[in-house]
XYZ file of C-alpha atoms in Angstrom:
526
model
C 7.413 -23.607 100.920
C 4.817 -24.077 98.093
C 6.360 -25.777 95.137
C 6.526 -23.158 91.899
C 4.406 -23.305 88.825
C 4.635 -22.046 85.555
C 2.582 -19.718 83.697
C 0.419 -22.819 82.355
C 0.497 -24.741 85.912
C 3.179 -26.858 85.903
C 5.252 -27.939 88.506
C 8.530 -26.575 87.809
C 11.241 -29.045 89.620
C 13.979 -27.572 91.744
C 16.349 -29.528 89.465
C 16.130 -31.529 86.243
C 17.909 -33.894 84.402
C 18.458 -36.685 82.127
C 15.554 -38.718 83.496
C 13.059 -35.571 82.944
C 13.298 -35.858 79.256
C 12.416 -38.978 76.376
C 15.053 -41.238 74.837
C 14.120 -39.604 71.182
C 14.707 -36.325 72.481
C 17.917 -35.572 69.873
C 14.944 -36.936 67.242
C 11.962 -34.818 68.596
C 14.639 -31.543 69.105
C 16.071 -31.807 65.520
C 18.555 -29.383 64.219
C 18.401 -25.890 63.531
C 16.671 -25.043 59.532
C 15.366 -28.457 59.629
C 11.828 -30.474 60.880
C 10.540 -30.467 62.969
C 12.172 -27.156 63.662
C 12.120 -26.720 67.294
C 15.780 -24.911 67.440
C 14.680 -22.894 64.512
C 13.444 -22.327 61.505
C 16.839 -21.299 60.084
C 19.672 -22.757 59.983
C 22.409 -20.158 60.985
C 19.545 -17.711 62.960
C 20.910 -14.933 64.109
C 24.783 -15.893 63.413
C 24.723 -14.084 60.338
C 22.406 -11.504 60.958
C 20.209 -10.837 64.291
C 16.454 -10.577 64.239
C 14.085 -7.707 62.694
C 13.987 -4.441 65.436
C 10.941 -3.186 64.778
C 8.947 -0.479 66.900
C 5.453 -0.550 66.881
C 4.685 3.209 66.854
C 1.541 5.455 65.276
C 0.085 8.108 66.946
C -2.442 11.804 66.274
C -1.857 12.695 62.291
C -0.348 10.735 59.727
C 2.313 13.544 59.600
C 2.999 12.902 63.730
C 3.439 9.332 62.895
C 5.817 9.973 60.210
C 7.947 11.615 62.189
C 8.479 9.243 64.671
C 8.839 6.779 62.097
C 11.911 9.140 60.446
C 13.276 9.147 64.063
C 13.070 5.359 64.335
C 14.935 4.397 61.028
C 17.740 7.045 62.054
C 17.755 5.419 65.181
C 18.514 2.180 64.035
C 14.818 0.588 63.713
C 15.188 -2.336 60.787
C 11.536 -2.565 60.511
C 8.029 0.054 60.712
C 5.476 -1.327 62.710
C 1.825 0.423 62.409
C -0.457 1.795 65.001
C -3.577 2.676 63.961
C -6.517 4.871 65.645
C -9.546 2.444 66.714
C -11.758 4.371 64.250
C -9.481 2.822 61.586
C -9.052 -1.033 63.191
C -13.392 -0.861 63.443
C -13.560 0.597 59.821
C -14.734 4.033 60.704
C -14.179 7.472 59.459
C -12.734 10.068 61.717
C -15.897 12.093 61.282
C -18.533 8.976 61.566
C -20.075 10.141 65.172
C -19.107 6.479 66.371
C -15.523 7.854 65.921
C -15.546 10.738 68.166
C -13.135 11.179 71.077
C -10.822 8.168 69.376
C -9.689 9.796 66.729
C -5.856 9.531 66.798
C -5.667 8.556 70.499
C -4.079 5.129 70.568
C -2.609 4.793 67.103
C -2.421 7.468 64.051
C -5.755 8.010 62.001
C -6.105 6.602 58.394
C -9.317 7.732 56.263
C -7.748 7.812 52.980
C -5.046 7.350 50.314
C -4.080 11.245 51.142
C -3.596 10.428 55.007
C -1.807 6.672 53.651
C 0.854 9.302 51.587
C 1.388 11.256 54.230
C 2.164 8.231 56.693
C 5.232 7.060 54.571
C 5.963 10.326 53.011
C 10.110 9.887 52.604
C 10.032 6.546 53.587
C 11.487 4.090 50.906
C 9.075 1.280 50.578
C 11.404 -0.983 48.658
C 13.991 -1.103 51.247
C 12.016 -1.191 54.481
C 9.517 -3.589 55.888
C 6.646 -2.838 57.170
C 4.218 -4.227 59.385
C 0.691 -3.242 60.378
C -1.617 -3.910 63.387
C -4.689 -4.095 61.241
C -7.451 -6.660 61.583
C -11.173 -6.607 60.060
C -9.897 -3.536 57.266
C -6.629 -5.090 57.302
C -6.870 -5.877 53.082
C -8.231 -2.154 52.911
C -4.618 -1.233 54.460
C -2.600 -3.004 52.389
C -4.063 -2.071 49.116
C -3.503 1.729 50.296
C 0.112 0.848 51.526
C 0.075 -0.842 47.790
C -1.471 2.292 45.534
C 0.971 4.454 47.908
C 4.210 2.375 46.532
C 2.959 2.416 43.118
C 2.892 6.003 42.729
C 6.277 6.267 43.642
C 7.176 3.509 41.093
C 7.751 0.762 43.153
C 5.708 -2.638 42.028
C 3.949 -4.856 44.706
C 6.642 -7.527 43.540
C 9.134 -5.328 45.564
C 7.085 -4.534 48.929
C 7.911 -6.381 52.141
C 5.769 -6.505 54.879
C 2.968 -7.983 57.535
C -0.405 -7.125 58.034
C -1.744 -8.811 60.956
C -5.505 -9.653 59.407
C -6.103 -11.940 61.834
C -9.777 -11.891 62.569
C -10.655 -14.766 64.701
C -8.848 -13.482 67.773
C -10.645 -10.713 67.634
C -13.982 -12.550 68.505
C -11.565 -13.747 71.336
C -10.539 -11.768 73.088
C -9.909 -8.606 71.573
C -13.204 -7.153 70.168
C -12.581 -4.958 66.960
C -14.314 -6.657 64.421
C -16.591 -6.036 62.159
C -17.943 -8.951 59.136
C -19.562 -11.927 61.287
C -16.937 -15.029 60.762
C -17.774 -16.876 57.474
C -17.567 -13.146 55.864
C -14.168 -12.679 57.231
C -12.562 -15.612 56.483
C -13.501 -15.071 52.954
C -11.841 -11.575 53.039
C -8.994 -13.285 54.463
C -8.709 -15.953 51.609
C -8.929 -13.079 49.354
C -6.005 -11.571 50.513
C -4.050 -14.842 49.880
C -4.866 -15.045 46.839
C -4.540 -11.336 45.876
C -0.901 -10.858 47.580
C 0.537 -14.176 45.846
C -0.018 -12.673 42.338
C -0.032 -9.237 43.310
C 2.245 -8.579 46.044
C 4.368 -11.898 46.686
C 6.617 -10.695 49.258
C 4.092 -10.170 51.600
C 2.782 -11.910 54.708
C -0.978 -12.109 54.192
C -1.392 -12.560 58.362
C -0.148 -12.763 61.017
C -2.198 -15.294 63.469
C -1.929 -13.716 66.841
C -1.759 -15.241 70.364
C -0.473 -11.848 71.936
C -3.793 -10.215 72.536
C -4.854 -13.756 73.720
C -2.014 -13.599 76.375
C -2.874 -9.498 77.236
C -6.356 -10.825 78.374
C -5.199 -13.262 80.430
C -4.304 -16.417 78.122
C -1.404 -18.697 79.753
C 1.092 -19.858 77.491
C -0.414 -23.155 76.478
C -4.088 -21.633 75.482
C -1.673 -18.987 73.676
C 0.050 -20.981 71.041
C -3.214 -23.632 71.249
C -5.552 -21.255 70.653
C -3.800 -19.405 67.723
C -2.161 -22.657 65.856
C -6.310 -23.550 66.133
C -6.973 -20.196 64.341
C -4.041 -21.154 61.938
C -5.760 -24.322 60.857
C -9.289 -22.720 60.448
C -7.454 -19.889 57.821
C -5.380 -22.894 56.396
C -8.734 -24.560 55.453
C -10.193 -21.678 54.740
C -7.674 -20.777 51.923
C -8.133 -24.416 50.404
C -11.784 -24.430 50.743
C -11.648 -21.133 48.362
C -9.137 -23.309 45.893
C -5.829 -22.394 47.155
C -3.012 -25.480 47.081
C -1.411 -25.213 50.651
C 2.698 -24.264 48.985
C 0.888 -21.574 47.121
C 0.175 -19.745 49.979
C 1.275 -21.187 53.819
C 5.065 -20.012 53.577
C 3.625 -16.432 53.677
C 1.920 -17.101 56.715
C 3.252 -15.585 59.690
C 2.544 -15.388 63.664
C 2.846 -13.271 66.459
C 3.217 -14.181 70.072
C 3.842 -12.188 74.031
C 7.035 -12.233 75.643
C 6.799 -12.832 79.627
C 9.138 -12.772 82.178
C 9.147 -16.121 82.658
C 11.968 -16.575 80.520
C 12.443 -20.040 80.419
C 8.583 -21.358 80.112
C 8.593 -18.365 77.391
C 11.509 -20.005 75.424
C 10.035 -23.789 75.796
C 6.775 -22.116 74.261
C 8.500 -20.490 71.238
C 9.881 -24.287 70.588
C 6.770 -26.563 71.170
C 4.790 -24.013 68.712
C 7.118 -24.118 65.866
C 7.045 -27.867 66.329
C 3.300 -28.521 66.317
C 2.990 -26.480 63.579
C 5.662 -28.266 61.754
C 3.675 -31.754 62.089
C 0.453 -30.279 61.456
C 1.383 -28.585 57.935
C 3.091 -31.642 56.762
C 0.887 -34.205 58.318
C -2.702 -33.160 58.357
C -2.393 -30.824 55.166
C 0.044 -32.494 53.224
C 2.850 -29.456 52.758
C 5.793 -29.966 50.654
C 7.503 -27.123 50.384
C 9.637 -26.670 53.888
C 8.606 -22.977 54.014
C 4.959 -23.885 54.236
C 6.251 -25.799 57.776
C 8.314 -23.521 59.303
C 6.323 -21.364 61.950
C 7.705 -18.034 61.657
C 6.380 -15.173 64.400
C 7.313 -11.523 65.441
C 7.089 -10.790 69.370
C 6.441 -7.954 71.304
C 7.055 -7.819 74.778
C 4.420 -8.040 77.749
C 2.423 -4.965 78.063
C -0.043 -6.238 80.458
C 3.130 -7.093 82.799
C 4.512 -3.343 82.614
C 3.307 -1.281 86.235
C 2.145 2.378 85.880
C 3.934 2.234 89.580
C 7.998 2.267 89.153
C 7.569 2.749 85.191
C 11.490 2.391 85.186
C 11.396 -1.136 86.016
C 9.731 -1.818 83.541
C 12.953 -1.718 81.284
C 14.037 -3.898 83.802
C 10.871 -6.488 82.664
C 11.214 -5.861 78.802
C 14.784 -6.522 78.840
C 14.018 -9.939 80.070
C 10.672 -10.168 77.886
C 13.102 -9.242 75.075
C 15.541 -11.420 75.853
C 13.128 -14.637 76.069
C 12.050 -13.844 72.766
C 15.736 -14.237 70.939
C 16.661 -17.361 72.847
C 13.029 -18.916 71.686
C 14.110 -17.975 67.862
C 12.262 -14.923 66.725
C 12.003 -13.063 63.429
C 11.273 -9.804 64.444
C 10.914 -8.306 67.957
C 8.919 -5.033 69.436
C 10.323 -4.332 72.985
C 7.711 -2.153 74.732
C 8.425 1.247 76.059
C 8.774 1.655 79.929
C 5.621 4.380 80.139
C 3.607 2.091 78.044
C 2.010 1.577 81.188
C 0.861 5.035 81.515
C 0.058 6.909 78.075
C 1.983 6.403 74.236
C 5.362 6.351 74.542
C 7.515 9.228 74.804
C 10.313 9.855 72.386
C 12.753 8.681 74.590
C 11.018 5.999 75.974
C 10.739 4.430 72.437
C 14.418 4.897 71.717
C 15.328 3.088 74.997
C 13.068 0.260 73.726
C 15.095 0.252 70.992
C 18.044 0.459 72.123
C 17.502 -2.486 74.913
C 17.005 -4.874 71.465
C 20.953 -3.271 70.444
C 22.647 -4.468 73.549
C 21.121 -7.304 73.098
C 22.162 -7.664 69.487
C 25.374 -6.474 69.547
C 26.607 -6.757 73.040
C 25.671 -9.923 74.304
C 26.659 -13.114 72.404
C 23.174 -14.223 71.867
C 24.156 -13.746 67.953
C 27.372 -15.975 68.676
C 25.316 -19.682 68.700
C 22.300 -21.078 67.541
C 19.489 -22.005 70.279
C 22.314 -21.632 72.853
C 19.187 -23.534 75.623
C 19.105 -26.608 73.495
C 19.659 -29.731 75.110
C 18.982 -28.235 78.360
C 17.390 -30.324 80.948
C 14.605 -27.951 82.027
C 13.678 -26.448 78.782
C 13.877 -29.552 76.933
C 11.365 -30.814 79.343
C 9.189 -27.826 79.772
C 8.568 -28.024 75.882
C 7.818 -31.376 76.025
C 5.185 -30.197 78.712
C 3.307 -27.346 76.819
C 3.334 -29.214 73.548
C 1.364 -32.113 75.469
C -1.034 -29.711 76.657
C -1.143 -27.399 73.910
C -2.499 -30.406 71.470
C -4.963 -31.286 74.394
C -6.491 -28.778 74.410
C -6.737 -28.257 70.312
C -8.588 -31.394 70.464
C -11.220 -29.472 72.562
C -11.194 -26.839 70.241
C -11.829 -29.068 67.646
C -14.139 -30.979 69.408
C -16.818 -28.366 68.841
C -16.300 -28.981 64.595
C -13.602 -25.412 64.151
C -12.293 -22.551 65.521
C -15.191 -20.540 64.822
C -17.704 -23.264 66.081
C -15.853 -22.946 69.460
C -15.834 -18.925 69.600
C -19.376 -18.934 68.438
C -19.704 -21.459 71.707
C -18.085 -18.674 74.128
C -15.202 -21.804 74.544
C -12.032 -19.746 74.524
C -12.996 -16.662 76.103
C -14.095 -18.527 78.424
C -10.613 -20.580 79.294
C -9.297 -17.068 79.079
C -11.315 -15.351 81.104
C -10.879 -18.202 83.873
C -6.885 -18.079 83.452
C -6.744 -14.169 84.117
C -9.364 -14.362 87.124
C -6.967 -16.603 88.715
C -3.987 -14.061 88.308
C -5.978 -11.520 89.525
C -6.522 -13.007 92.518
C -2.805 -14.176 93.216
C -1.824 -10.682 92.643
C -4.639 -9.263 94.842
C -3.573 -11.783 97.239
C 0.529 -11.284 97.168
C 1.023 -14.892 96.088
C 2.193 -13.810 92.977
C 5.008 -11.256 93.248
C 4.484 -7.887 90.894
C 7.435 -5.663 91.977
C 6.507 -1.851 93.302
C 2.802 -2.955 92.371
C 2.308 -5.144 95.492
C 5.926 -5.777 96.875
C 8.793 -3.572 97.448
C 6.427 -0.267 96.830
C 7.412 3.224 97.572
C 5.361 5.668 99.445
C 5.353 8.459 96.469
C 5.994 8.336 92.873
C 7.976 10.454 91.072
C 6.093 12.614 88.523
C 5.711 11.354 85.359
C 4.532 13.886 82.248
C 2.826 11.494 79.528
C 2.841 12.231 75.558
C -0.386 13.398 75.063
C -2.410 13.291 71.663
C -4.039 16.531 70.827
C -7.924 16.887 70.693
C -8.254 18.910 68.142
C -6.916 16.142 65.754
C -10.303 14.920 65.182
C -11.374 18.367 63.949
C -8.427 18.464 61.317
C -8.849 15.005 60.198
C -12.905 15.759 59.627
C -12.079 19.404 57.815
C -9.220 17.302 55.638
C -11.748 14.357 55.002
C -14.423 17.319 53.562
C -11.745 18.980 51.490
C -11.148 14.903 49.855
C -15.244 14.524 49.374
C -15.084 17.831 47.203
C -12.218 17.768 45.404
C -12.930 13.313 44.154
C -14.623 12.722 41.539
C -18.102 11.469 43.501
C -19.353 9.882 40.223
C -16.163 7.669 39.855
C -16.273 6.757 43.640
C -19.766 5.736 43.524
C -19.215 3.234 40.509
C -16.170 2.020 42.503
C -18.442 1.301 45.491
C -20.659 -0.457 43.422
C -18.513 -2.755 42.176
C -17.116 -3.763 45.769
C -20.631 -4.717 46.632
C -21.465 -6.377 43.463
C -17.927 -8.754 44.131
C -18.887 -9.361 47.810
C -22.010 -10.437 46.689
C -20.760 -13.085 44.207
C -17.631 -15.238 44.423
C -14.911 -12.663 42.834
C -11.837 -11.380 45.027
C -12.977 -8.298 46.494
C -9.383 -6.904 46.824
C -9.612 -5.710 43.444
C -12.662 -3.369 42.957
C -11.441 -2.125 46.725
C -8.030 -1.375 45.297
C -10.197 0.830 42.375
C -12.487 2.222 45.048
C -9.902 3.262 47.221
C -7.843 4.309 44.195
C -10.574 6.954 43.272
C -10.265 8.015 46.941
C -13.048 6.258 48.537
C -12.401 6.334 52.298
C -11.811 3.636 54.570
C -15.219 3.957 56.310
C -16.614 3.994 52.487
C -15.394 0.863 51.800
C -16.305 -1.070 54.979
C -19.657 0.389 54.676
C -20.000 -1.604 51.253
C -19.029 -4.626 52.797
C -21.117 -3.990 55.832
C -24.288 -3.494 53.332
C -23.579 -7.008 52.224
C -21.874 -8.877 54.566
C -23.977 -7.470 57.932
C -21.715 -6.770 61.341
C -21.124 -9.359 64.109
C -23.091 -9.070 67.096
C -21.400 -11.679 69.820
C -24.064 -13.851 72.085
C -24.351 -12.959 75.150
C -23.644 -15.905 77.651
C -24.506 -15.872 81.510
């Protein structure tokens, strides 16, 4: 019988022990709360109160998604995590002709203040957190989420939250950008400098490996390839005159769950401590919050089958449960139709409810990294931290992260990694169950949520009634002065907040920056 590998190709023994891990490993492991933080980046974790729940839901109108978001926090959701439309994630209009036939389908559409009311209509800002799946427009987001607060009295001082804003994965492996690099890591630095006086709470990004891992990235070129984007944003925020405590303890990440539970957990634990080293040692950190690497995770949707949907809550319960022994802050556990349209009601409360048992059921909350000190674990970090800093040496081989993406270097790892899965799956040597083992002749019938077409309509008649009723005069100036900062060296965040203030759209306000700032085009490479 073939021996077993991991996810990253290792060898994974039949058994381990004492001679499978270094005499410093009590040094290199640490304790919990303290560097290099490997067993967490808190002391006491979940023993006196378990992770963040959140639900990562958005779908149609803003007054859809509010709904389900009202459903969620009455379910028991601790967190609101966005969805948006792709118009909105590309910077787009719902009536721009690029938008048409994705308006509202696989998030909910945003083309305005009036549509950014209606998403938290009822909602208390002060007292929930909020994350949002926003990348390229992800400062135009938060400055809406921001004028939406302050109408209702509540200061930026007060808001909690994530926006993801993480643009170099994009050029990755996920594809909705807009501003070519340099441009967008300026936007980024903005944003740290904007939210430390303006909205200090906040979590200015949230470096991603997940949509790394959804096309194909094994766990090793995950955390490499996003603790490389990490250092790129790092140096871009002190290249734009930003000390490194000022703004790294707002900086947050965001990783896959698999269902290989224990290489997942060894990977939570070799990030947090490369990141550790690499704040304190290459950038010269003081402040312990600027080491600790704190992430959200959201469970495997490329792992979930559109064949036997309903063991799929079989696979997130395990994603899920990966994800609290590695140490997370917040967790989205996906619904089990995920594979086959937006999740139904039920399906979402299911998800939820999977992360409750797990909470407050189990005894996960009980101990701190209960897997510490384990033989296998202990060893399979020590693995994927080797490799992981291996291969950010080739990334940084080619001068930065965005010299290597502008080289084609990690898509092309990636690419390589998910052929090869393909083909074991294709081939049977890697067991997907009721996708190409233990199948059933029929499936049940499923009815999907479906997102009415006629959305787009509505959001294009609501858009003209907003044109009309502004004051165009007021916008224009607003407009103006967006260009006129992008142009110089001023933070753009603040003649966007004005813009949008005066109810410039979304697509508006892009479209300034794309008059200055161009769009990305990717090389093609053969």
């Amino acid at each position: 019988m073939a021996q077993r590998k991991t996810e990253s190709g290792f060898p994974v023994k039949p058994v381990y022990d004492q001679s499978d891990l270094p005499g410093d490993t009590d040094k290199r492991v640490g304790r919990p709360g303290e560097y290099p933080y490997t067993r967490g980046v808190y002391p006491t974790m979940y023993t006196s109160r378990p992770w963040t729940m959140r639900q990562y839901a958005g779908f149609g109108t803003a007054t859809e998604s509010n709904a389900r978001y009202h459903q969620l926090l009455q379910h028991g959701t601790m967190g609101l995590s966005v969805a948006f439309d792709l118009p909105t994630q590309m910077g787009y209009d719902s009536d721009d002709p690029v938008a048409h036939g994705e308006v509202g389908k696989v998030g909910v559409a945003i083309d305005s203040l009036a549509d950014m009311k209606t998403l938290f209509d009822g909602i208390p800002l002060d007292k929930v957190s909020t994350s949002m799946t926003i990348n390229a427009p992800g400062s135009v987001l938060l400055l809406l989420y921001q004028l939406v607060a302050e109408e209702a009295g509540i200061p930026g001082s007060a808001l909690n939250g994530t926006i993801q804003n993480d643009i170099l994965k994009e050029y990755i492996a996920r594809g909705t950008y807009i501003f070519p690099p340099k441009p967008s890591l300026r936007l980024v630095a903005d944003t740290f400098a904007y939210c430390r006086k303006e909205v200090p709470k906040w979590n200015t990004i949230s470096i991603s490996g997940y949509h790394m891992a959804e096309a194909g990235a094994t766990p090793v070129q995950e955390i490499a390839f996003t603790l490389a984007n990490g250092v790129d944003y790092v140096r871009a925020a002190i290249a734009a005159g930003l000390a490194v405590d000022d703004f790294a303890p707002r900086l947050s990440f965001f990783f896959v769950a698999r269902t290989t539970l224990l290489e997942e957990v060894a990977k939570f634990r070799a990030a947090r401590r490369i990141w550790a080293r690499l704040m304190r040692e290459e950038f010269g950190a003081q402040d312990p919050k600027s080491m600790m690497l704190r992430f959200h995770t959201q469970t495997a949707g490329v792992q979930l089958t559109a064949q036997q949907p309903e063991v799929n809550l079989v696979r997130v319960a395990v994603q899920g449960l990966g994800a609290v022994l590695g140490g997370t802050q917040s967790l989205h556990t996906n619904s089990y139709d995920e594979a086959i349209a937006l999740p139904t009601e039920k399906a979402a409360r299911l998800a939820l409810r999977t992360q409750q048992v797990l909470a407050y059921e189990t005894d996960l909350t009980a101990t701190v990294d209960p897997f510490a000190g384990s033989y296998v674990v202990e060893a399979m970090t020590d693995e994927i931290e080797t490799a992981a800093l291996a291969l950010m040496e080739r990334v940084g081989s080619y001068g930065s992260s965005v010299d290597a993406i502008e080289a084609g270097f990690q898509k092309n790892e990636i690419e390589t990694s998910a052929y090869r899965v393909a083909q074991e799956i294709d081939s049977g040597a890697r067991v997907v169950v009721g996708l190409n083992k233990f199948t059933i002749a029929e499936e049940e019938p499923y009815e999907p949520l479906r997102v009415d077409p006629a959305i787009e309509a509505a959001q294009a008649k609501r858009l003209a009634t907003i044109r009309e009723s502004r004051d165009a005069a007021a916008v224009a100036q607003a407009l103006a002065a967006v260009k006129s900062a992008a142009e110089g060296t001023d933070n753009v965040l603040y003649p966007m907040r004005e813009a949008l203030r005066a109810y410039a759209t979304v697509g508006e306000v892009c479209n300034a920056l794309r008059e200055v700032w161009g769009v990305y085009h990717p090389v093609e490479r053969f």
